Coordinates of N, CA, C and O in Angstrom, one line a residue:
X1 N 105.5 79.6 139.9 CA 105.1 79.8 138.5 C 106.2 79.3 137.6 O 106.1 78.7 136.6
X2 N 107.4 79.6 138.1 CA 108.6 78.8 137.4 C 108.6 77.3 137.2 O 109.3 76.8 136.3
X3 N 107.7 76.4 138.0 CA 107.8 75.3 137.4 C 106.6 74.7 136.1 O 106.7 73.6 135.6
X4 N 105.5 75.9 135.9 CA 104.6 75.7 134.8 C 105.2 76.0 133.5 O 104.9 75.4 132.5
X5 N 106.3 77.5 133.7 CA 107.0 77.6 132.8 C 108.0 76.2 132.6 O 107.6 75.2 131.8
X6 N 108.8 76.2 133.1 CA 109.7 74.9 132.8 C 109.0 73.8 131.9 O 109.4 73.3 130.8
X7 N 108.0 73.5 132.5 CA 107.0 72.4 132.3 C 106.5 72.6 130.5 O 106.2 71.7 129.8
X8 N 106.4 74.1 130.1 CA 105.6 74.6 128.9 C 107.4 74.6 127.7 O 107.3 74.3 126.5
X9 N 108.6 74.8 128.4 CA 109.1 74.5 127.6 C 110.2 73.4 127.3 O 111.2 73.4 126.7
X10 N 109.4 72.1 128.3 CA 110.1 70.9 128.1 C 109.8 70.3 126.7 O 110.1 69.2 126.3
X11 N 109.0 71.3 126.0 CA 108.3 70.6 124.7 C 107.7 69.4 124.4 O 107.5 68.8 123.3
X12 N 107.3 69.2 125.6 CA 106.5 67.5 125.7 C 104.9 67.8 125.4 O 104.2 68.3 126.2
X13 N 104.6 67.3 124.2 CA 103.0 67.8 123.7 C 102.5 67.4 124.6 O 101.3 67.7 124.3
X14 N 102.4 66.5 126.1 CA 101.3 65.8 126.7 C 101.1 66.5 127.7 O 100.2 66.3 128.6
X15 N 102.2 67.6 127.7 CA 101.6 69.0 128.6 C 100.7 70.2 128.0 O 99.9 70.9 128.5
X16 N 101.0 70.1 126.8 CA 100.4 70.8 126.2 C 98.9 70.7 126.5 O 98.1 71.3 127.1
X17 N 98.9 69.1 125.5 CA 97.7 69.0 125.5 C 96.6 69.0 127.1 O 95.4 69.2 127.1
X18 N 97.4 68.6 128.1 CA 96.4 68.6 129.5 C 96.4 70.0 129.7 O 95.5 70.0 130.6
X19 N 96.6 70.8 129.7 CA 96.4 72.2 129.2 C 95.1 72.3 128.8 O 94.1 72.7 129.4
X20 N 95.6 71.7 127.5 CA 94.2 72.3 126.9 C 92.8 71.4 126.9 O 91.7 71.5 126.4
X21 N 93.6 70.4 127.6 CA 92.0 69.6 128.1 C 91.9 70.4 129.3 O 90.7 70.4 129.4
X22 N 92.3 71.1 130.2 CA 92.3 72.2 131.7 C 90.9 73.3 131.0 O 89.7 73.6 131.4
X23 N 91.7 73.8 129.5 CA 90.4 74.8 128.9 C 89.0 74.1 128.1 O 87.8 74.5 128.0
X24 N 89.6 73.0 127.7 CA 88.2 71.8 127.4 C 87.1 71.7 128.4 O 85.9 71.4 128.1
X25 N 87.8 71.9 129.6 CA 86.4 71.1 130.5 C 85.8 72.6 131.0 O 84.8 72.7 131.7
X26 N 86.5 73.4 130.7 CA 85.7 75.1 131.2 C 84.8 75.2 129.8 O 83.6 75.6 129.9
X27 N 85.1 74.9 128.9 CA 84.7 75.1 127.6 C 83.5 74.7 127.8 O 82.5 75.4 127.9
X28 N 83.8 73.2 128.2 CA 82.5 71.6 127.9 C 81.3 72.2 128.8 O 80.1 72.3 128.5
X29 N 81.9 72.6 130.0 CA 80.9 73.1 130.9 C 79.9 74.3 130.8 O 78.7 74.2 131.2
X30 N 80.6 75.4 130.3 CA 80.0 76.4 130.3 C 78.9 76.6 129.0 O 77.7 76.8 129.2
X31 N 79.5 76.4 127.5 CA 78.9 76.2 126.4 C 77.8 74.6 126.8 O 76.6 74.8 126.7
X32 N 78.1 73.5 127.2 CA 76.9 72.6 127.7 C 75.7 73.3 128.5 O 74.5 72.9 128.4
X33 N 76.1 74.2 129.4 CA 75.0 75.2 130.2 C 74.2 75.6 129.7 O 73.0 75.5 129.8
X34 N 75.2 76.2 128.7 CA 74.5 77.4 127.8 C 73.6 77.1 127.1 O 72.4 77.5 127.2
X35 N 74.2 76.0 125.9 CA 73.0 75.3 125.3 C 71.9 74.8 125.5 O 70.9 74.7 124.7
X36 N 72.0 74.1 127.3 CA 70.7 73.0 127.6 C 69.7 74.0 127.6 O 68.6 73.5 127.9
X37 N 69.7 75.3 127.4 CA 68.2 76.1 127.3 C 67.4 76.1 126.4 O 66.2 76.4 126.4
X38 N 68.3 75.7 125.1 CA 67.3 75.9 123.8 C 66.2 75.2 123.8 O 65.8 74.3 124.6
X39 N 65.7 75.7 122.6 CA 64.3 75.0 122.5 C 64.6 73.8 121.4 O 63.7 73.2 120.9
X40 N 66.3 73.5 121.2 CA 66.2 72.3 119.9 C 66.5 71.2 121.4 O 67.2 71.5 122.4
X41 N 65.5 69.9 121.0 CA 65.7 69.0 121.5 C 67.2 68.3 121.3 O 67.9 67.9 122.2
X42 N 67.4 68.3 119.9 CA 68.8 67.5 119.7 C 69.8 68.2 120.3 O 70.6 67.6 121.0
X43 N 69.8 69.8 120.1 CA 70.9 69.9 121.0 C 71.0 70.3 122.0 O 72.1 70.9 122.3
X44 N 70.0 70.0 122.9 CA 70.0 69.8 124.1 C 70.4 68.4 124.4 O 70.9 68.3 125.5
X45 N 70.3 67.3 123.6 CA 71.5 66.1 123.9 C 72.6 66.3 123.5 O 73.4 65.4 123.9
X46 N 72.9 67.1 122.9 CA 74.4 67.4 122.7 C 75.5 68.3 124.0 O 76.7 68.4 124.4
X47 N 74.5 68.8 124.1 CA 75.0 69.6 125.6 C 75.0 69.0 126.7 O 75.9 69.2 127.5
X48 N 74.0 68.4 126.9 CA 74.1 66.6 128.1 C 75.3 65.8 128.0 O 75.7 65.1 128.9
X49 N 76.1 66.1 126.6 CA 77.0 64.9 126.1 C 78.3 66.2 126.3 O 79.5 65.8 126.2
X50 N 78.3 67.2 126.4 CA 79.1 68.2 126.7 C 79.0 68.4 127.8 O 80.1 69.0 128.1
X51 N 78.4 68.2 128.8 CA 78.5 68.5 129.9 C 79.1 67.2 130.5 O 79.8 67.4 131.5
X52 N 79.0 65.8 130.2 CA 79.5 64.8 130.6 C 80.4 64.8 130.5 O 81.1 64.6 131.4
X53 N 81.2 65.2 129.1 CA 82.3 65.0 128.4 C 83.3 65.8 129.7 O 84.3 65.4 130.3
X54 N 82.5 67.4 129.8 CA 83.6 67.9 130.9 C 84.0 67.6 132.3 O 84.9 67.8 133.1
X55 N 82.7 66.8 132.4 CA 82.9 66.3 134.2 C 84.1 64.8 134.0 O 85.0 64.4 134.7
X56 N 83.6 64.3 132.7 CA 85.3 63.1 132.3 C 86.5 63.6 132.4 O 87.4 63.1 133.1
X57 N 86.6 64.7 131.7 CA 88.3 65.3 131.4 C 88.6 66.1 133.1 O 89.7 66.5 133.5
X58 N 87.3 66.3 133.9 CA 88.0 67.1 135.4 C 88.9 65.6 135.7 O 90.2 65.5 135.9
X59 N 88.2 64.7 135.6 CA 88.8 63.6 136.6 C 90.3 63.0 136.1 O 91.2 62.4 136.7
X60 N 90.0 63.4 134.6 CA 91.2 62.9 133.8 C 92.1 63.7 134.1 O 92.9 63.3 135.0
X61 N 92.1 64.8 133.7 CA 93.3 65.9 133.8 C 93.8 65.9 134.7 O 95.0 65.8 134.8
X62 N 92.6 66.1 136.0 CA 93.2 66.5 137.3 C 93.1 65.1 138.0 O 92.1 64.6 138.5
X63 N 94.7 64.4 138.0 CA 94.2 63.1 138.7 C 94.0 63.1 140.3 O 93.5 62.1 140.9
X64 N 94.4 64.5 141.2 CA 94.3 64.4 142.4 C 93.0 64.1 143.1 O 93.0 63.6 144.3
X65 N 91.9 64.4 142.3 CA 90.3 64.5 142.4 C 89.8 63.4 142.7 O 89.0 63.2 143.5
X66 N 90.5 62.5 141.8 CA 90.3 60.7 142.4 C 90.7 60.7 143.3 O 89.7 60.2 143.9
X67 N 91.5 61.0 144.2 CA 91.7 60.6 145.7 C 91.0 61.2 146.3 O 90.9 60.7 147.4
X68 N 90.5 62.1 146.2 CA 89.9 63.4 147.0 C 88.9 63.4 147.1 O 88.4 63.9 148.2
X69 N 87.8 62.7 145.7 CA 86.1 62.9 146.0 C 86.1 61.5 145.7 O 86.9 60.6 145.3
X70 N 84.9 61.6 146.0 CA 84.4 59.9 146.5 C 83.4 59.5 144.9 O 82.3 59.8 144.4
X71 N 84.5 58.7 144.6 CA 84.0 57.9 143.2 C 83.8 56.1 143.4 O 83.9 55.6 144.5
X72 N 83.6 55.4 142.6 CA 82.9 54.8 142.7 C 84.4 53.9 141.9 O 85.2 54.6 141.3
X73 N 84.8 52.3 142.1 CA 86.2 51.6 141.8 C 85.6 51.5 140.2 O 86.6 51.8 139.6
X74 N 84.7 51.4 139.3 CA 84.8 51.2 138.3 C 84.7 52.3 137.6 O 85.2 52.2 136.4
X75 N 84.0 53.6 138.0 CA 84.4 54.9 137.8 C 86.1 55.2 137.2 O 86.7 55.4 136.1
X76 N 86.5 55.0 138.8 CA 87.9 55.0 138.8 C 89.1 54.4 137.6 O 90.1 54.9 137.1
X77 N 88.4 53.2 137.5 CA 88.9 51.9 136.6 C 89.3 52.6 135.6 O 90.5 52.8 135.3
X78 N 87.9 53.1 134.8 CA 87.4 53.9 133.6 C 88.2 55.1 133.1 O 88.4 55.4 131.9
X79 N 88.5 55.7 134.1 CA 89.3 56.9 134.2 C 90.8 56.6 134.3 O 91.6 57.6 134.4
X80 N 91.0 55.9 134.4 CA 92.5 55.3 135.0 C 93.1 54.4 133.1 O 94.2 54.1 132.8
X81 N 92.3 54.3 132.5 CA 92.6 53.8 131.1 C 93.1 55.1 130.5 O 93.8 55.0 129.5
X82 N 93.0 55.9 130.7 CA 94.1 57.3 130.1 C 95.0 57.7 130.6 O 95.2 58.8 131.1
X83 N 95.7 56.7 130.3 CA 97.3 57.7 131.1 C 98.2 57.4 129.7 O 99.3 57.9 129.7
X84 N 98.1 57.0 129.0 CA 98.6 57.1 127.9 C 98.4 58.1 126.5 O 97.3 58.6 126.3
X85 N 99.3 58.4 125.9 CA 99.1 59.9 125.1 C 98.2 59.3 124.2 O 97.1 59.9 123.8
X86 N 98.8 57.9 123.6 CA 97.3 57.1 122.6 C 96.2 57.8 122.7 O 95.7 58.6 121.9
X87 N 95.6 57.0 124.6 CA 94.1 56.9 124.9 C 93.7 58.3 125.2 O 92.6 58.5 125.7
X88 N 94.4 59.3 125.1 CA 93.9 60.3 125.7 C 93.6 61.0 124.4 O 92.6 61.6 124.5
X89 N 94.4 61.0 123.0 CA 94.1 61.1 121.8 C 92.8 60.8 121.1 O 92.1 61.5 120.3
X90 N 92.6 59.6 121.7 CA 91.3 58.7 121.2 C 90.1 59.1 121.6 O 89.1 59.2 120.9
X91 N 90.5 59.7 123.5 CA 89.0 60.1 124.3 C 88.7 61.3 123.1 O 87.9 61.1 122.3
X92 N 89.6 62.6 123.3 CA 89.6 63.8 122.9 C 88.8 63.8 121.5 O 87.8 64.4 121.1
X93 N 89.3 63.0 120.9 CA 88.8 62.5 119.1 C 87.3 62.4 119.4 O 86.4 63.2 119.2
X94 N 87.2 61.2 119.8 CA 85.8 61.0 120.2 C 85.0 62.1 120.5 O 84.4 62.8 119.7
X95 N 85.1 62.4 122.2 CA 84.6 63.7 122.5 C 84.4 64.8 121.2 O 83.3 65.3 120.8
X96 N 85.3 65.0 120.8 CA 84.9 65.8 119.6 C 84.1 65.7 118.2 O 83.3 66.6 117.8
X97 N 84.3 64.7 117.7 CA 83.8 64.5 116.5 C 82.0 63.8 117.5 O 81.1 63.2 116.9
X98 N 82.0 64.0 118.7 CA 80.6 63.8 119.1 C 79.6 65.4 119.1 O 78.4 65.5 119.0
X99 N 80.7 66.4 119.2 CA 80.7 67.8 119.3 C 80.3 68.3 118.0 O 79.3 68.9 117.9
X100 N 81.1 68.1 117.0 CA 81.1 68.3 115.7 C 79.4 67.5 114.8 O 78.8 67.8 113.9
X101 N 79.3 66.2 116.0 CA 78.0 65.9 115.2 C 76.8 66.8 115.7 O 75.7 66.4 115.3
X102 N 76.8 67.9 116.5 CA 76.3 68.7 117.2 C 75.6 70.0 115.7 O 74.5 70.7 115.6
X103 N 76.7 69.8 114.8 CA 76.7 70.7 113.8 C 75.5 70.4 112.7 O 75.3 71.2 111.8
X104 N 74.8 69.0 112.9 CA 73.7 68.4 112.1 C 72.3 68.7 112.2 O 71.4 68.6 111.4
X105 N 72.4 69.2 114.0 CA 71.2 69.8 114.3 C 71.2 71.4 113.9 O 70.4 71.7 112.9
X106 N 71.7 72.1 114.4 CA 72.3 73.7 113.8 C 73.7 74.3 114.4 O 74.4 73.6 115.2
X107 N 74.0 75.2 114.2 CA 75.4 75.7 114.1 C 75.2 76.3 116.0 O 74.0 76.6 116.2
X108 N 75.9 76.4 117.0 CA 76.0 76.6 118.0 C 77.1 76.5 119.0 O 78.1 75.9 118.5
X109 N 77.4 76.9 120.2 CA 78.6 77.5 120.7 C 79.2 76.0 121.0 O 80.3 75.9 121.5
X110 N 78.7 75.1 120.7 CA 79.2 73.3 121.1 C 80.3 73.4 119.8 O 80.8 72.4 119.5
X111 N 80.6 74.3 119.2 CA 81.2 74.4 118.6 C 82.7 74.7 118.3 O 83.5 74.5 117.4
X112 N 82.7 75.2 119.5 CA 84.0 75.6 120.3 C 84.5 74.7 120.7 O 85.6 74.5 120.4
X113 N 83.6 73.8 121.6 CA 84.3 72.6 122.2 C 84.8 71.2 121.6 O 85.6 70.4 122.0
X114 N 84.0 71.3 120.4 CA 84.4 70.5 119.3 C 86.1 70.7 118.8 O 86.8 69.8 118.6
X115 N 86.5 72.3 118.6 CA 87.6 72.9 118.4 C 88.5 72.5 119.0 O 89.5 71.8 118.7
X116 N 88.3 73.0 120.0 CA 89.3 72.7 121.5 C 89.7 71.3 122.0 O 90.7 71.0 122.5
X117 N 88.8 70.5 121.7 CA 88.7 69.1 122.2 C 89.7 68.4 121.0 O 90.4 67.4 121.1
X118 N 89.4 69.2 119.9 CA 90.2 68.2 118.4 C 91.8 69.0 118.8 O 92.8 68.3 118.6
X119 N 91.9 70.3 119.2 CA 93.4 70.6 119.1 C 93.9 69.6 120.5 O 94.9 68.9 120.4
X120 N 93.2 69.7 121.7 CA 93.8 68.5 122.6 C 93.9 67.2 122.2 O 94.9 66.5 122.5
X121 N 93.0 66.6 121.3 CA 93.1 65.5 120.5 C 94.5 65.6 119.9 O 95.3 64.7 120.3
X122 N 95.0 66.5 119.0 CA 96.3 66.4 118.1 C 97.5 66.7 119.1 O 98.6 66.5 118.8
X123 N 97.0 67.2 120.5 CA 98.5 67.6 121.3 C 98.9 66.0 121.4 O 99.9 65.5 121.1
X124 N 98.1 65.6 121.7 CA 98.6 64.5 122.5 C 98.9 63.6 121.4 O 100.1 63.1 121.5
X125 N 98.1 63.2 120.3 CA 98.6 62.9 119.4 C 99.8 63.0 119.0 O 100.2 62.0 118.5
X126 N 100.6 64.1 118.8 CA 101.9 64.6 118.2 C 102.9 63.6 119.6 O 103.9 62.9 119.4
X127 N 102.2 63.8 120.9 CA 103.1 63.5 122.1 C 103.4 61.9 121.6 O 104.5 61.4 121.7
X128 N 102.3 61.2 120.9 CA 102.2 59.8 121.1 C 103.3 59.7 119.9 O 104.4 59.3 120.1
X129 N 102.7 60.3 118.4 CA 104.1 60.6 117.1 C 105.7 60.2 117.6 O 106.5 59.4 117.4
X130 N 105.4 61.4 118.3 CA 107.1 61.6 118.7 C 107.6 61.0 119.8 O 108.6 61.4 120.4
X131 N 106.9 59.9 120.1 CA 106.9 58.3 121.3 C 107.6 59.5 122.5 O 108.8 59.3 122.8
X132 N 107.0 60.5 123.1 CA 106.9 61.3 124.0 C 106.3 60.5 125.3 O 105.1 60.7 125.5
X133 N 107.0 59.8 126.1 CA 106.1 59.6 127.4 C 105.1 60.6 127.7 O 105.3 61.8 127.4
X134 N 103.8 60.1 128.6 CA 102.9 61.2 129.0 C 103.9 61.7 130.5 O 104.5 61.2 131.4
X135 N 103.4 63.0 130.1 CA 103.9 63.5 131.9 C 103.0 64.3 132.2 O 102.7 65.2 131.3
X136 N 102.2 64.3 133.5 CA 101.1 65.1 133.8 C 102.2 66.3 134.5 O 103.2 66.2 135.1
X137 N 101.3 67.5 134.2 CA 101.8 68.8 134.7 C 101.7 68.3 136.6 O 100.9 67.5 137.2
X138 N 102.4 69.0 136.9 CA 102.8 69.0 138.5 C 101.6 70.0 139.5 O 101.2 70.0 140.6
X139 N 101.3 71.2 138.0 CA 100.5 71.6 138.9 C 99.2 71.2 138.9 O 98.4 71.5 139.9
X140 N 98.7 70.5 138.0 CA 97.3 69.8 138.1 C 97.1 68.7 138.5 O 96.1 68.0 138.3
X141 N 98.4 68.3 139.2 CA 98.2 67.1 140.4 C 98.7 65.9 139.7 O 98.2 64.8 139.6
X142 N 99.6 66.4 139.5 CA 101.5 65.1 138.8 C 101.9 64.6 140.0 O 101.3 64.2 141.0
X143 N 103.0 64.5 139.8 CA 104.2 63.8 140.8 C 104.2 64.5 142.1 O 104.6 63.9 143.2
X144 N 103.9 65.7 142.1 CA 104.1 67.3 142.9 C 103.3 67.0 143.8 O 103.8 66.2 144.6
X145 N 101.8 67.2 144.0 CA 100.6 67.3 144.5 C 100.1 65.8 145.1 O 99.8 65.5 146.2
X146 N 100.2 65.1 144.0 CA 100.1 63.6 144.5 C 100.9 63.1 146.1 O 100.5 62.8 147.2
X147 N 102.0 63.3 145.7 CA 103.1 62.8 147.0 C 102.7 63.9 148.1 O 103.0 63.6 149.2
X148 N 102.1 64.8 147.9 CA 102.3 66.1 148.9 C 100.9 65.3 149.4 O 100.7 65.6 150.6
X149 N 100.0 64.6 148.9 CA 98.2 64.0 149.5 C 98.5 62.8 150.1 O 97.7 62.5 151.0
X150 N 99.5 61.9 149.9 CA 99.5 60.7 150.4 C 100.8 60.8 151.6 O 101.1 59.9 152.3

């Protein structure tokens, strides 16, 4: 546990933020569940697009998963364009303000993930600001876990 700590006070926002894309994709998942029962059609596409959004950031966040489950090379490809604080800023943005257009149909718990997705959006952002290399945490399958699979 001492090296999550360590890791939380290197003050490098691009920990932060994979953090909080870690609570994004519990968020995306569970609230996308939730939602696909209603009876509004639209946001039952919005919860389709929350539910995608979370099965993206598992693969992102946790890069060990790519080695581990059987994805497809341009899957891969796809997912491999975020290793930068920029693009990870950009996904997060997106994802969100796709969440936030969730709010056109009626007010609902996709609401949350719109939240959460915009503050990982600005972690990383701040990481990119302050020309912060990305460093993935060790324990969600960095430098640490990687070397320990191959």
């Amino acid at each position: 546990m001492s090296a999550l700590a360590e890791e939380f006070r290197s003050r490098n926002f691009s920990i932060y933020g994979q953090w909080t894309g870690v609570l994004c994709i519990i968020l995306c998942l569970a609230v996308g569940i939730a939602n696909i029962f209603s009876f509004n059609a639209v946001l039952i596409v919005f919860s389709i697009l929350c539910i995608i959004s979370g099965c993206i950031l598992v693969f992102t966040e946790v890069p060990f998963l790519l080695r581990i489950c059987p994805t497809s090379a341009k899957f891969d490809t796809f997912i491999r364009r975020f290793t930068t604080n920029w693009m990870r800023a950009s996904m997060y943005l997106v994802m969100s303000i796709v969440q936030w257009l969730s709010l056109l149909s009626r007010a609902s718990s996709l609401l949350a993930a719109a939240v959460f997705l915009l503050i990982a959006a600005l972690f990383y952002a701040l990481a990119g600001l302050k020309s912060q290399e990305f460093v993935g945490s060790k324990t969600l399958g960095g430098q640490g876990i990687v070397q320990m699979i191959v």
